[in-house]
Amino acid sequence: MTVVGEGERRRALERLAGDLKVAVEFVGAVPNRDLPRYYLSADLFVLPSRIEGHPKALLEAFAAALPCIGARVEGIAGLIENGKNGLLFDPGEPTELADRIRSLRAEPALAEEMGLEARRLVEDKFDLEKLLARELELLLGVAR
């Protein structure tokens, strides 16, 4: 398992992984230019945040066609359609998160289909040209 990013709980998680003798690589903050390497080497993506606005990392994982598991919170739940393009779990329920991870690892065909569905969502709703066209339409509408 690889954990990318920083957070206030990093040291506690490193100690826990050591105590449990679980192989976890904590790489810390990664420059944007290096992120594709991590996405492309991953089997799945987990976003356990308890608070999210517009989760850029989740959209990046979608673009990489990764099966995604996210906390059922605003922002994440607005992008993950549970069972279609990813799986949701209740924050604070580590057993539920572990079950979601196990289910995707046990069903690689389902995981692959969810990843492809996530990629389609990004291509459909977050394509730069489409985003700019919607923004321009909004601005022109307001300017009238």
PDB file of C-alpha atoms in Angstrom:
ATOM      1  CA  MET A   1       0.000   0.000   0.000  1.00  0.00           C
ATOM      2  CA  THR A   2       1.206   3.481  -0.827  1.00  0.00           C
ATOM      3  CA  VAL A   3      -0.082   6.596   0.916  1.00  0.00           C
ATOM      4  CA  VAL A   4       0.492   9.820  -1.005  1.00  0.00           C
ATOM      5  CA  GLY A   5       0.039  13.197   0.652  1.00  0.00           C
ATOM      6  CA  GLU A   6       0.469  14.851   4.014  1.00  0.00           C
ATOM      7  CA  GLY A   7      -1.913  15.191   6.879  1.00  0.00           C
ATOM      8  CA  GLU A   8      -2.073  15.704  10.602  1.00  0.00           C
ATOM      9  CA  ARG A   9      -2.463  11.957  11.234  1.00  0.00           C
ATOM     10  CA  ARG A  10       0.543  10.821   9.214  1.00  0.00           C
ATOM     11  CA  ARG A  11       2.839  10.109  12.189  1.00  0.00           C
ATOM     12  CA  ALA A  12       0.101   8.182  14.013  1.00  0.00           C
ATOM     13  CA  LEU A  13      -0.595   6.129  10.889  1.00  0.00           C
ATOM     14  CA  GLU A  14       3.101   5.374  10.428  1.00  0.00           C
ATOM     15  CA  ARG A  15       3.291   4.136  14.031  1.00  0.00           C
ATOM     16  CA  LEU A  16       0.128   2.056  13.595  1.00  0.00           C
ATOM     17  CA  ALA A  17       1.435   0.449  10.400  1.00  0.00           C
ATOM     18  CA  GLY A  18       4.680  -0.379  12.211  1.00  0.00           C
ATOM     19  CA  ASP A  19       2.871  -1.807  15.240  1.00  0.00           C
ATOM     20  CA  LEU A  20       0.678  -3.968  12.992  1.00  0.00           C
ATOM     21  CA  LYS A  21       3.654  -4.919  10.815  1.00  0.00           C
ATOM     22  CA  VAL A  22       1.770  -3.810   7.704  1.00  0.00           C
ATOM     23  CA  ALA A  23       3.845  -2.803   4.687  1.00  0.00           C
ATOM     24  CA  VAL A  24       2.833   0.778   3.929  1.00  0.00           C
ATOM     25  CA  GLU A  25       4.929   3.282   2.008  1.00  0.00           C
ATOM     26  CA  PHE A  26       4.246   6.852   3.131  1.00  0.00           C
ATOM     27  CA  VAL A  27       5.631   9.077   0.380  1.00  0.00           C
ATOM     28  CA  GLY A  28       4.325  12.404   1.651  1.00  0.00           C
ATOM     29  CA  ALA A  29       3.592  15.342  -0.614  1.00  0.00           C
ATOM     30  CA  VAL A  30       4.305  14.707  -4.285  1.00  0.00           C
ATOM     31  CA  PRO A  31       4.818  17.395  -6.969  1.00  0.00           C
ATOM     32  CA  ASN A  32       2.012  17.463  -9.534  1.00  0.00           C
ATOM     33  CA  ARG A  33       4.402  16.425 -12.301  1.00  0.00           C
ATOM     34  CA  ASP A  34       5.078  13.136 -10.446  1.00  0.00           C
ATOM     35  CA  LEU A  35       1.459  12.236  -9.641  1.00  0.00           C
ATOM     36  CA  PRO A  36       0.732  10.312 -12.876  1.00  0.00           C
ATOM     37  CA  ARG A  37       3.356   7.731 -11.929  1.00  0.00           C
ATOM     38  CA  TYR A  38       1.494   6.983  -8.687  1.00  0.00           C
ATOM     39  CA  TYR A  39      -1.937   6.843 -10.316  1.00  0.00           C
ATOM     40  CA  LEU A  40      -0.712   4.585 -13.118  1.00  0.00           C
ATOM     41  CA  SER A  41       0.948   2.144 -10.718  1.00  0.00           C
ATOM     42  CA  ALA A  42      -2.108   1.867  -8.437  1.00  0.00           C
ATOM     43  CA  ASP A  43      -4.715  -0.898  -8.409  1.00  0.00           C
ATOM     44  CA  LEU A  44      -7.307   1.282  -6.709  1.00  0.00           C
ATOM     45  CA  PHE A  45      -7.681   4.681  -5.084  1.00  0.00           C
ATOM     46  CA  VAL A  46      -9.068   5.466  -1.630  1.00  0.00           C
ATOM     47  CA  LEU A  47     -10.133   8.944  -0.492  1.00  0.00           C
ATOM     48  CA  PRO A  48     -11.057   8.672   3.208  1.00  0.00           C
ATOM     49  CA  SER A  49     -11.434  12.430   3.811  1.00  0.00           C
ATOM     50  CA  ARG A  50     -14.119  13.474   6.264  1.00  0.00           C
ATOM     51  CA  ILE A  51     -14.429  16.910   4.630  1.00  0.00           C
ATOM     52  CA  GLU A  52     -14.132  17.609   0.898  1.00  0.00           C
ATOM     53  CA  GLY A  53     -15.285  20.373  -1.374  1.00  0.00           C
ATOM     54  CA  HIS A  54     -14.351  19.557  -4.941  1.00  0.00           C
ATOM     55  CA  PRO A  55     -11.960  16.597  -4.641  1.00  0.00           C
ATOM     56  CA  LYS A  56      -9.350  17.145  -7.347  1.00  0.00           C
ATOM     57  CA  ALA A  57      -7.455  13.974  -6.365  1.00  0.00           C
ATOM     58  CA  LEU A  58     -10.606  11.909  -6.912  1.00  0.00           C
ATOM     59  CA  LEU A  59     -11.064  13.387 -10.391  1.00  0.00           C
ATOM     60  CA  GLU A  60      -7.420  12.615 -11.160  1.00  0.00           C
ATOM     61  CA  ALA A  61      -7.954   9.001 -10.087  1.00  0.00           C
ATOM     62  CA  PHE A  62     -11.116   8.866 -12.224  1.00  0.00           C
ATOM     63  CA  ALA A  63      -9.104  10.149 -15.197  1.00  0.00           C
ATOM     64  CA  ALA A  64      -6.606   7.318 -14.619  1.00  0.00           C
ATOM     65  CA  ALA A  65      -9.547   4.856 -14.778  1.00  0.00           C
ATOM     66  CA  LEU A  66      -8.883   3.681 -11.237  1.00  0.00           C
ATOM     67  CA  PRO A  67     -11.635   2.010  -9.236  1.00  0.00           C
ATOM     68  CA  CYS A  68     -12.260   4.443  -6.375  1.00  0.00           C
ATOM     69  CA  ILE A  69     -13.473   4.139  -2.817  1.00  0.00           C
ATOM     70  CA  GLY A  70     -14.463   7.303  -1.006  1.00  0.00           C
ATOM     71  CA  ALA A  71     -15.974   8.486   2.233  1.00  0.00           C
ATOM     72  CA  ARG A  72     -19.687   9.226   2.038  1.00  0.00           C
ATOM     73  CA  VAL A  73     -19.296  12.994   2.518  1.00  0.00           C
ATOM     74  CA  GLU A  74     -20.259  16.033   0.479  1.00  0.00           C
ATOM     75  CA  GLY A  75     -17.981  16.443  -2.522  1.00  0.00           C
ATOM     76  CA  ILE A  76     -16.970  12.791  -2.737  1.00  0.00           C
ATOM     77  CA  ALA A  77     -20.517  11.412  -2.661  1.00  0.00           C
ATOM     78  CA  GLY A  78     -21.442  13.931  -5.349  1.00  0.00           C
ATOM     79  CA  LEU A  79     -18.985  12.269  -7.741  1.00  0.00           C
ATOM     80  CA  ILE A  80     -19.018   8.594  -6.773  1.00  0.00           C
ATOM     81  CA  GLU A  81     -22.203   6.818  -7.758  1.00  0.00           C
ATOM     82  CA  ASN A  82     -22.030   3.906  -5.331  1.00  0.00           C
ATOM     83  CA  GLY A  83     -21.668   0.616  -7.164  1.00  0.00           C
ATOM     84  CA  LYS A  84     -21.392   2.245 -10.594  1.00  0.00           C
ATOM     85  CA  ASN A  85     -18.182   4.286 -10.795  1.00  0.00           C
ATOM     86  CA  GLY A  86     -16.861   3.538  -7.324  1.00  0.00           C
ATOM     87  CA  LEU A  87     -17.807   2.590  -3.800  1.00  0.00           C
ATOM     88  CA  LEU A  88     -18.692   4.713  -0.793  1.00  0.00           C
ATOM     89  CA  PHE A  89     -18.193   3.984   2.896  1.00  0.00           C
ATOM     90  CA  ASP A  90     -19.275   5.778   6.035  1.00  0.00           C
ATOM     91  CA  PRO A  91     -16.462   7.889   7.499  1.00  0.00           C
ATOM     92  CA  GLY A  92     -15.315   6.561  10.836  1.00  0.00           C
ATOM     93  CA  GLU A  93     -16.130   2.978   9.830  1.00  0.00           C
ATOM     94  CA  PRO A  94     -12.755   1.378   9.072  1.00  0.00           C
ATOM     95  CA  THR A  95     -14.303  -2.096   8.843  1.00  0.00           C
ATOM     96  CA  GLU A  96     -16.618  -0.893   6.086  1.00  0.00           C
ATOM     97  CA  LEU A  97     -13.664   0.648   4.234  1.00  0.00           C
ATOM     98  CA  ALA A  98     -11.707  -2.612   4.555  1.00  0.00           C
ATOM     99  CA  ASP A  99     -14.730  -4.529   3.203  1.00  0.00           C
ATOM    100  CA  ARG A 100     -14.892  -2.208   0.179  1.00  0.00           C
ATOM    101  CA  ILE A 101     -11.186  -2.696  -0.532  1.00  0.00           C
ATOM    102  CA  ARG A 102     -11.508  -6.476  -0.220  1.00  0.00           C
ATOM    103  CA  SER A 103     -14.538  -6.539  -2.526  1.00  0.00           C
ATOM    104  CA  LEU A 104     -12.731  -4.670  -5.317  1.00  0.00           C
ATOM    105  CA  ARG A 105      -9.615  -6.809  -4.954  1.00  0.00           C
ATOM    106  CA  ALA A 106     -11.751  -9.972  -5.082  1.00  0.00           C
ATOM    107  CA  GLU A 107     -13.617  -8.850  -8.209  1.00  0.00           C
ATOM    108  CA  PRO A 108     -11.093  -7.399 -10.673  1.00  0.00           C
ATOM    109  CA  ALA A 109     -13.615  -7.305 -13.541  1.00  0.00           C
ATOM    110  CA  LEU A 110     -16.008  -5.208 -11.441  1.00  0.00           C
ATOM    111  CA  ALA A 111     -13.141  -2.965 -10.322  1.00  0.00           C
ATOM    112  CA  GLU A 112     -12.075  -2.456 -13.931  1.00  0.00           C
ATOM    113  CA  GLU A 113     -15.628  -1.597 -15.038  1.00  0.00           C
ATOM    114  CA  MET A 114     -15.987   0.925 -12.203  1.00  0.00           C
ATOM    115  CA  GLY A 115     -12.689   2.512 -13.226  1.00  0.00           C
ATOM    116  CA  LEU A 116     -13.811   2.775 -16.838  1.00  0.00           C
ATOM    117  CA  GLU A 117     -17.138   4.265 -15.746  1.00  0.00           C
ATOM    118  CA  ALA A 118     -15.260   6.827 -13.645  1.00  0.00           C
ATOM    119  CA  ARG A 119     -13.098   7.708 -16.651  1.00  0.00           C
ATOM    120  CA  ARG A 120     -16.244   8.205 -18.763  1.00  0.00           C
ATOM    121  CA  LEU A 121     -17.622  10.610 -16.151  1.00  0.00           C
ATOM    122  CA  VAL A 122     -14.452  12.730 -16.317  1.00  0.00           C
ATOM    123  CA  GLU A 123     -14.464  12.715 -20.120  1.00  0.00           C
ATOM    124  CA  ASP A 124     -18.143  13.677 -20.218  1.00  0.00           C
ATOM    125  CA  LYS A 125     -18.422  16.263 -17.445  1.00  0.00           C
ATOM    126  CA  PHE A 126     -14.896  17.552 -16.914  1.00  0.00           C
ATOM    127  CA  ASP A 127     -13.513  17.838 -20.429  1.00  0.00           C
ATOM    128  CA  LEU A 128     -11.781  21.233 -20.644  1.00  0.00           C
ATOM    129  CA  GLU A 129     -13.630  22.343 -23.782  1.00  0.00           C
ATOM    130  CA  LYS A 130     -16.992  21.393 -22.268  1.00  0.00           C
ATOM    131  CA  LEU A 131     -16.149  23.134 -18.995  1.00  0.00           C
ATOM    132  CA  LEU A 132     -15.121  26.308 -20.814  1.00  0.00           C
ATOM    133  CA  ALA A 133     -18.244  26.229 -22.995  1.00  0.00           C
ATOM    134  CA  ARG A 134     -20.492  25.903 -19.906  1.00  0.00           C
ATOM    135  CA  GLU A 135     -18.598  28.683 -18.138  1.00  0.00           C
ATOM    136  CA  LEU A 136     -18.843  30.956 -21.183  1.00  0.00           C
ATOM    137  CA  GLU A 137     -22.562  30.246 -21.479  1.00  0.00           C
ATOM    138  CA  LEU A 138     -23.027  31.149 -17.816  1.00  0.00           C
ATOM    139  CA  LEU A 139     -21.016  34.366 -18.137  1.00  0.00           C
ATOM    140  CA  LEU A 140     -22.862  35.432 -21.278  1.00  0.00           C
ATOM    141  CA  GLY A 141     -26.171  34.699 -19.580  1.00  0.00           C
ATOM    142  CA  VAL A 142     -25.243  36.854 -16.604  1.00  0.00           C
ATOM    143  CA  ALA A 143     -23.980  39.653 -18.867  1.00  0.00           C
ATOM    144  CA  ARG A 144     -27.328  39.985 -20.641  1.00  0.00           C
TER     145      ARG A 144
END
